[in-house]
Amino acid sequence: MIAIGLICAAVLCFSLLDTSAKWLGQSMNPLQVVFVRYAGSMALVFILINPWTRPGVLRTKKPGLQWTRSFLLLGSTALNFVALRYLQLAETISIMFAGPLLVALASGPLLGEWAGPRRLAAIGVGFIGVLVVTRPGFGGMHPAALLTIAGCVCYAFYSISTRMLAGHDSSETTMVYSGAAGTLATLPLLPWIWETPQTPLTWLVMAAVGAMGGFGHWLLILAHRLAPAMVLAPFIYSQIVWMLLLGWLVFGQLPDRWTFVGAGIVIASGLYLLYRERVRHVPEESSSARLD
């Protein structure tokens, strides 16, 4: 129950992060918001995970994979923040929910975890849900939806690389590299994109962007230490509730019925994949229990 509470708090942090990024993106360059998100996150990580008293946290056994993973996360964040300038919160999250479907599809060639016919069918149905949300060729969605789709692809490969790193580096090391990569990559752009905020509220929201990003990922790590991913994954979809509520309260936006229908299809497909994953592991667990 504690782990479920932590995962729900994490998705609330991510919802507030996207809401703040969209609000800031109306008046400043989205790449400046990306810098603030990673710089604030890195500062929080360095407070929680002090690399001076724990120098080992900076050592990685897979430096190439670690940096690749970090830049994939940066790409996903940057593409999503730019898209948020034009799209509703619920629209972007509905597309991003296709991430687990892409992970399941790419896990075969990259991890040797091939999807069976039922899982492939669920993946196909999930992609139909994304098409319902975006409605290409029907004028139902801003072209910025393509940026969210590209961000979703980046996030899927980021997730796979995270799994590949799990057996080599600690979650603390991975978190440090995530913040460092995003900060170092966007720092040289500041002279061209920086716009000094004019109000205290803007400064406050900028601080919230950095804090929510770092704190949300920290809660995610704590949750996965206390419970298996298959137990926690369904609760990630609760983010759609927060995005709908925040989109209405902050921006006065409510998605159309096709976004609701498409999001429902994508979420149902993702939950079915989780169900098939659990069924697939039951025989192994039962066999181990008998052997014990």
Short mmCIF file of C-alpha atoms in Angstrom, two decimals:
data_model
loop_
_atom_site.label_atom_id
_atom_site.label_comp_id
_atom_site.label_asym_id
_atom_site.label_seq_id
_atom_site.Cartn_x
_atom_site.Cartn_y
_atom_site.Cartn_z
CA MET A 1 0.00 0.00 0.00
CA ILE A 2 2.90 2.36 0.73
CA ALA A 3 4.37 1.63 -2.73
CA ILE A 4 1.02 2.30 -4.40
CA GLY A 5 0.75 5.58 -2.50
CA LEU A 6 4.26 6.53 -3.65
CA ILE A 7 3.53 5.75 -7.31
CA CYS A 8 0.31 7.79 -7.19
CA ALA A 9 2.23 10.70 -5.64
CA ALA A 10 4.88 10.35 -8.37
CA VAL A 11 2.35 10.62 -11.21
CA LEU A 12 0.81 13.64 -9.48
CA CYS A 13 4.28 15.25 -9.49
CA PHE A 14 4.66 14.48 -13.21
CA SER A 15 1.21 15.93 -13.91
CA LEU A 16 2.12 19.13 -12.06
CA LEU A 17 5.42 19.19 -13.96
CA ASP A 18 3.67 19.05 -17.36
CA THR A 19 1.09 21.61 -16.25
CA SER A 20 3.82 24.01 -15.11
CA ALA A 21 5.80 23.43 -18.33
CA LYS A 22 2.75 24.19 -20.46
CA TRP A 23 2.01 27.35 -18.47
CA LEU A 24 5.61 28.58 -18.76
CA GLY A 25 5.78 27.63 -22.43
CA GLN A 26 3.13 30.20 -23.26
CA SER A 27 5.54 33.04 -22.41
CA MET A 28 9.08 31.64 -22.75
CA ASN A 29 11.12 29.31 -24.92
CA PRO A 30 10.26 25.67 -24.08
CA LEU A 31 13.98 24.81 -24.13
CA GLN A 32 14.49 27.23 -21.25
CA VAL A 33 11.83 25.27 -19.37
CA VAL A 34 13.72 22.06 -20.21
CA PHE A 35 16.92 23.55 -18.73
CA VAL A 36 15.08 24.61 -15.56
CA ARG A 37 13.55 21.15 -15.24
CA TYR A 38 16.93 19.39 -15.38
CA ALA A 39 18.96 21.96 -13.44
CA GLY A 40 16.41 21.91 -10.62
CA SER A 41 16.25 18.14 -10.71
CA MET A 42 20.04 17.85 -10.58
CA ALA A 43 20.20 20.23 -7.60
CA LEU A 44 17.61 18.14 -5.75
CA VAL A 45 19.41 14.90 -6.62
CA PHE A 46 22.72 16.29 -5.35
CA ILE A 47 21.01 17.15 -2.06
CA LEU A 48 19.41 13.71 -1.70
CA ILE A 49 22.37 11.76 -3.16
CA ASN A 50 25.54 13.61 -2.18
CA PRO A 51 28.32 12.57 -4.65
CA TRP A 52 31.03 14.09 -2.43
CA THR A 53 30.27 11.89 0.55
CA ARG A 54 29.32 8.99 -1.75
CA PRO A 55 31.83 9.24 -4.63
CA GLY A 56 30.90 5.75 -5.83
CA VAL A 57 27.55 7.03 -7.05
CA LEU A 58 29.26 8.67 -10.05
CA ARG A 59 30.88 5.43 -11.22
CA THR A 60 29.06 3.52 -13.95
CA LYS A 61 29.85 0.16 -15.49
CA LYS A 62 28.11 1.10 -18.73
CA PRO A 63 28.99 4.76 -19.46
CA GLY A 64 27.90 4.64 -23.11
CA LEU A 65 24.51 3.16 -22.29
CA GLN A 66 24.12 5.48 -19.31
CA TRP A 67 24.64 8.62 -21.42
CA THR A 68 22.48 7.27 -24.25
CA ARG A 69 19.64 6.60 -21.83
CA SER A 70 19.96 10.07 -20.32
CA PHE A 71 19.83 11.80 -23.72
CA LEU A 72 16.81 9.72 -24.73
CA LEU A 73 15.02 11.04 -21.64
CA LEU A 74 16.14 14.57 -22.52
CA GLY A 75 14.77 14.15 -26.06
CA SER A 76 11.46 12.89 -24.75
CA THR A 77 11.17 15.81 -22.32
CA ALA A 78 12.13 18.48 -24.87
CA LEU A 79 9.77 17.17 -27.55
CA ASN A 80 6.91 16.91 -25.06
CA PHE A 81 7.46 20.42 -23.65
CA VAL A 82 7.42 21.93 -27.14
CA ALA A 83 4.26 19.98 -28.00
CA LEU A 84 2.58 21.14 -24.78
CA ARG A 85 2.69 24.68 -26.14
CA TYR A 86 0.03 23.67 -28.66
CA LEU A 87 -1.70 20.57 -27.28
CA GLN A 88 -3.91 19.92 -24.29
CA LEU A 89 -2.47 18.04 -21.31
CA ALA A 90 -4.87 15.12 -21.80
CA GLU A 91 -3.92 14.84 -25.48
CA THR A 92 -0.19 14.55 -24.81
CA ILE A 93 -0.56 12.02 -22.00
CA SER A 94 -2.95 9.90 -24.09
CA ILE A 95 -0.24 9.58 -26.74
CA MET A 96 2.54 9.03 -24.18
CA PHE A 97 0.56 6.12 -22.71
CA ALA A 98 1.52 4.23 -25.88
CA GLY A 99 5.06 4.02 -24.46
CA PRO A 100 4.55 0.59 -22.81
CA LEU A 101 3.19 -0.74 -26.13
CA LEU A 102 6.37 0.37 -27.92
CA VAL A 103 8.47 -1.14 -25.12
CA ALA A 104 6.70 -4.49 -25.54
CA LEU A 105 7.24 -4.34 -29.30
CA ALA A 106 10.94 -3.38 -29.13
CA SER A 107 11.81 -5.73 -26.26
CA GLY A 108 11.97 -8.68 -28.66
CA PRO A 109 14.93 -7.60 -30.82
CA LEU A 110 16.65 -5.62 -28.03
CA LEU A 111 16.09 -7.78 -24.94
CA GLY A 112 15.05 -11.14 -26.39
CA GLU A 113 11.60 -10.82 -24.79
CA TRP A 114 9.42 -11.58 -27.79
CA ALA A 115 5.70 -10.82 -27.70
CA GLY A 116 3.25 -13.61 -28.47
CA PRO A 117 0.26 -13.26 -30.81
CA ARG A 118 -2.07 -12.01 -28.06
CA ARG A 119 0.36 -9.35 -26.93
CA LEU A 120 1.01 -8.31 -30.52
CA ALA A 121 -2.75 -7.97 -31.03
CA ALA A 122 -2.96 -5.78 -27.90
CA ILE A 123 -0.11 -3.61 -29.21
CA GLY A 124 -1.91 -3.22 -32.54
CA VAL A 125 -5.14 -2.20 -30.80
CA GLY A 126 -3.20 0.28 -28.66
CA PHE A 127 -1.74 1.95 -31.74
CA ILE A 128 -5.26 2.22 -33.15
CA GLY A 129 -6.09 4.12 -29.95
CA VAL A 130 -3.24 6.55 -30.67
CA LEU A 131 -4.64 7.07 -34.18
CA VAL A 132 -8.06 7.81 -32.68
CA VAL A 133 -6.49 10.49 -30.47
CA THR A 134 -4.40 12.08 -33.23
CA ARG A 135 -6.81 11.47 -36.18
CA PRO A 136 -4.19 12.09 -38.89
CA GLY A 137 -5.67 13.54 -42.06
CA PHE A 138 -8.94 14.53 -40.39
CA GLY A 139 -7.82 17.88 -38.98
CA GLY A 140 -8.55 16.77 -35.44
CA MET A 141 -5.13 17.34 -33.92
CA HIS A 142 -2.41 19.98 -34.17
CA PRO A 143 0.72 18.85 -36.08
CA ALA A 144 2.60 19.18 -32.77
CA ALA A 145 1.14 15.75 -31.96
CA LEU A 146 3.98 14.38 -34.11
CA LEU A 147 6.43 15.80 -31.57
CA THR A 148 4.64 13.94 -28.78
CA ILE A 149 4.76 10.73 -30.82
CA ALA A 150 8.51 11.21 -31.35
CA GLY A 151 8.86 11.90 -27.60
CA CYS A 152 6.95 8.69 -26.89
CA VAL A 153 9.42 6.73 -29.06
CA CYS A 154 12.34 8.29 -27.18
CA TYR A 155 10.70 7.42 -23.87
CA ALA A 156 10.15 3.79 -24.92
CA PHE A 157 13.84 3.32 -25.75
CA TYR A 158 14.73 5.19 -22.56
CA SER A 159 12.65 2.63 -20.61
CA ILE A 160 14.37 -0.28 -22.34
CA SER A 161 17.83 1.16 -21.69
CA THR A 162 16.85 1.66 -18.04
CA ARG A 163 16.04 -2.05 -17.80
CA MET A 164 19.35 -2.90 -19.47
CA LEU A 165 21.19 -0.78 -16.88
CA ALA A 166 19.34 -2.20 -13.86
CA GLY A 167 21.76 -5.11 -13.46
CA HIS A 168 24.86 -2.92 -13.72
CA ASP A 169 24.30 0.46 -12.02
CA SER A 170 22.30 1.57 -9.00
CA SER A 171 19.15 3.63 -9.43
CA GLU A 172 20.95 6.52 -7.66
CA THR A 173 23.74 6.49 -10.26
CA THR A 174 21.21 6.42 -13.08
CA MET A 175 19.32 9.35 -11.55
CA VAL A 176 22.49 11.46 -11.23
CA TYR A 177 23.37 10.91 -14.89
CA SER A 178 19.82 11.79 -16.00
CA GLY A 179 20.00 15.23 -14.40
CA ALA A 180 23.58 15.88 -15.47
CA ALA A 181 22.98 15.04 -19.15
CA GLY A 182 19.94 17.29 -19.44
CA THR A 183 21.64 20.19 -17.69
CA LEU A 184 24.93 19.97 -19.62
CA ALA A 185 23.16 19.65 -22.98
CA THR A 186 20.89 22.68 -22.51
CA LEU A 187 23.31 24.94 -20.61
CA PRO A 188 25.17 26.18 -23.78
CA LEU A 189 21.81 27.28 -25.26
CA LEU A 190 21.00 29.71 -22.45
CA PRO A 191 22.59 32.86 -23.98
CA TRP A 192 20.21 32.53 -26.95
CA ILE A 193 17.02 31.29 -25.25
CA TRP A 194 17.04 32.81 -21.74
CA GLU A 195 14.21 35.21 -20.94
CA THR A 196 14.29 36.64 -17.41
CA PRO A 197 10.93 36.09 -15.68
CA GLN A 198 9.08 39.30 -14.91
CA THR A 199 6.86 38.17 -12.03
CA PRO A 200 7.39 36.28 -8.74
CA LEU A 201 4.76 33.74 -9.85
CA THR A 202 6.84 32.84 -12.91
CA TRP A 203 9.92 32.30 -10.72
CA LEU A 204 7.83 30.12 -8.40
CA VAL A 205 6.51 27.98 -11.25
CA MET A 206 10.04 27.61 -12.64
CA ALA A 207 11.19 26.35 -9.25
CA ALA A 208 8.24 23.94 -9.20
CA VAL A 209 9.27 22.50 -12.58
CA GLY A 210 12.70 21.53 -11.26
CA ALA A 211 11.39 20.24 -7.95
CA MET A 212 8.52 18.18 -9.39
CA GLY A 213 10.79 16.48 -11.94
CA GLY A 214 13.42 15.41 -9.44
CA PHE A 215 11.03 14.58 -6.61
CA GLY A 216 8.72 12.59 -8.89
CA HIS A 217 11.54 10.36 -10.10
CA TRP A 218 12.74 9.89 -6.52
CA LEU A 219 9.26 8.72 -5.47
CA LEU A 220 9.23 6.38 -8.48
CA ILE A 221 12.47 4.76 -7.32
CA LEU A 222 11.20 4.36 -3.75
CA ALA A 223 7.96 2.79 -4.99
CA HIS A 224 9.77 0.21 -7.13
CA ARG A 225 11.96 -0.74 -4.18
CA LEU A 226 8.85 -1.72 -2.21
CA ALA A 227 6.75 -3.49 -4.86
CA PRO A 228 7.15 -5.21 -8.25
CA ALA A 229 6.66 -3.16 -11.40
CA MET A 230 3.63 -5.26 -12.45
CA VAL A 231 1.83 -4.29 -9.25
CA LEU A 232 2.56 -0.59 -9.66
CA ALA A 233 2.15 -0.15 -13.43
CA PRO A 234 -1.69 0.04 -13.51
CA PHE A 235 -1.64 3.01 -11.13
CA ILE A 236 0.48 5.02 -13.57
CA TYR A 237 -2.64 5.35 -15.71
CA SER A 238 -4.23 7.39 -12.93
CA GLN A 239 -2.22 10.28 -14.40
CA ILE A 240 -4.97 10.82 -16.97
CA VAL A 241 -7.30 11.90 -14.14
CA TRP A 242 -4.83 14.52 -12.91
CA MET A 243 -4.14 15.77 -16.43
CA LEU A 244 -7.85 16.17 -17.16
CA LEU A 245 -8.43 17.98 -13.86
CA LEU A 246 -5.40 20.28 -14.17
CA GLY A 247 -6.13 21.02 -17.83
CA TRP A 248 -9.62 22.15 -16.87
CA LEU A 249 -8.63 24.09 -13.72
CA VAL A 250 -5.55 25.87 -15.11
CA PHE A 251 -6.31 26.26 -18.82
CA GLY A 252 -10.08 25.76 -19.02
CA GLN A 253 -9.55 22.95 -21.54
CA LEU A 254 -11.49 19.73 -21.87
CA PRO A 255 -10.61 17.20 -24.60
CA ASP A 256 -13.16 16.09 -27.18
CA ARG A 257 -14.81 12.69 -27.13
CA TRP A 258 -12.27 11.17 -29.55
CA THR A 259 -9.46 11.87 -27.11
CA PHE A 260 -11.43 10.10 -24.38
CA VAL A 261 -12.14 7.14 -26.67
CA GLY A 262 -8.54 6.88 -27.87
CA ALA A 263 -7.12 7.22 -24.36
CA GLY A 264 -9.47 4.46 -23.18
CA ILE A 265 -8.28 2.15 -25.96
CA VAL A 266 -4.60 2.82 -25.23
CA ILE A 267 -5.06 2.31 -21.46
CA ALA A 268 -7.09 -0.90 -21.98
CA SER A 269 -4.36 -2.26 -24.28
CA GLY A 270 -1.66 -1.41 -21.75
CA LEU A 271 -3.56 -3.09 -18.92
CA TYR A 272 -4.08 -6.20 -21.05
CA LEU A 273 -0.33 -6.34 -21.72
CA LEU A 274 0.26 -6.20 -17.96
CA TYR A 275 -2.26 -9.01 -17.48
CA ARG A 276 -0.53 -11.18 -20.10
CA GLU A 277 2.84 -10.45 -18.47
CA ARG A 278 1.51 -11.62 -15.12
CA VAL A 279 -0.05 -14.77 -16.63
CA ARG A 280 3.22 -15.53 -18.42
CA HIS A 281 5.13 -15.51 -15.10
CA VAL A 282 2.63 -17.52 -13.05
CA PRO A 283 3.87 -20.96 -14.23
CA GLU A 284 7.45 -20.00 -13.36
CA GLU A 285 6.44 -18.81 -9.88
CA SER A 286 4.31 -21.93 -9.26
CA SER A 287 7.18 -24.18 -10.36
CA SER A 288 9.61 -22.38 -8.07
CA ALA A 289 7.18 -22.73 -5.16
CA ARG A 290 6.94 -26.50 -5.72
CA LEU A 291 10.71 -26.86 -5.92
CA ASP A 292 11.11 -24.94 -2.66
#
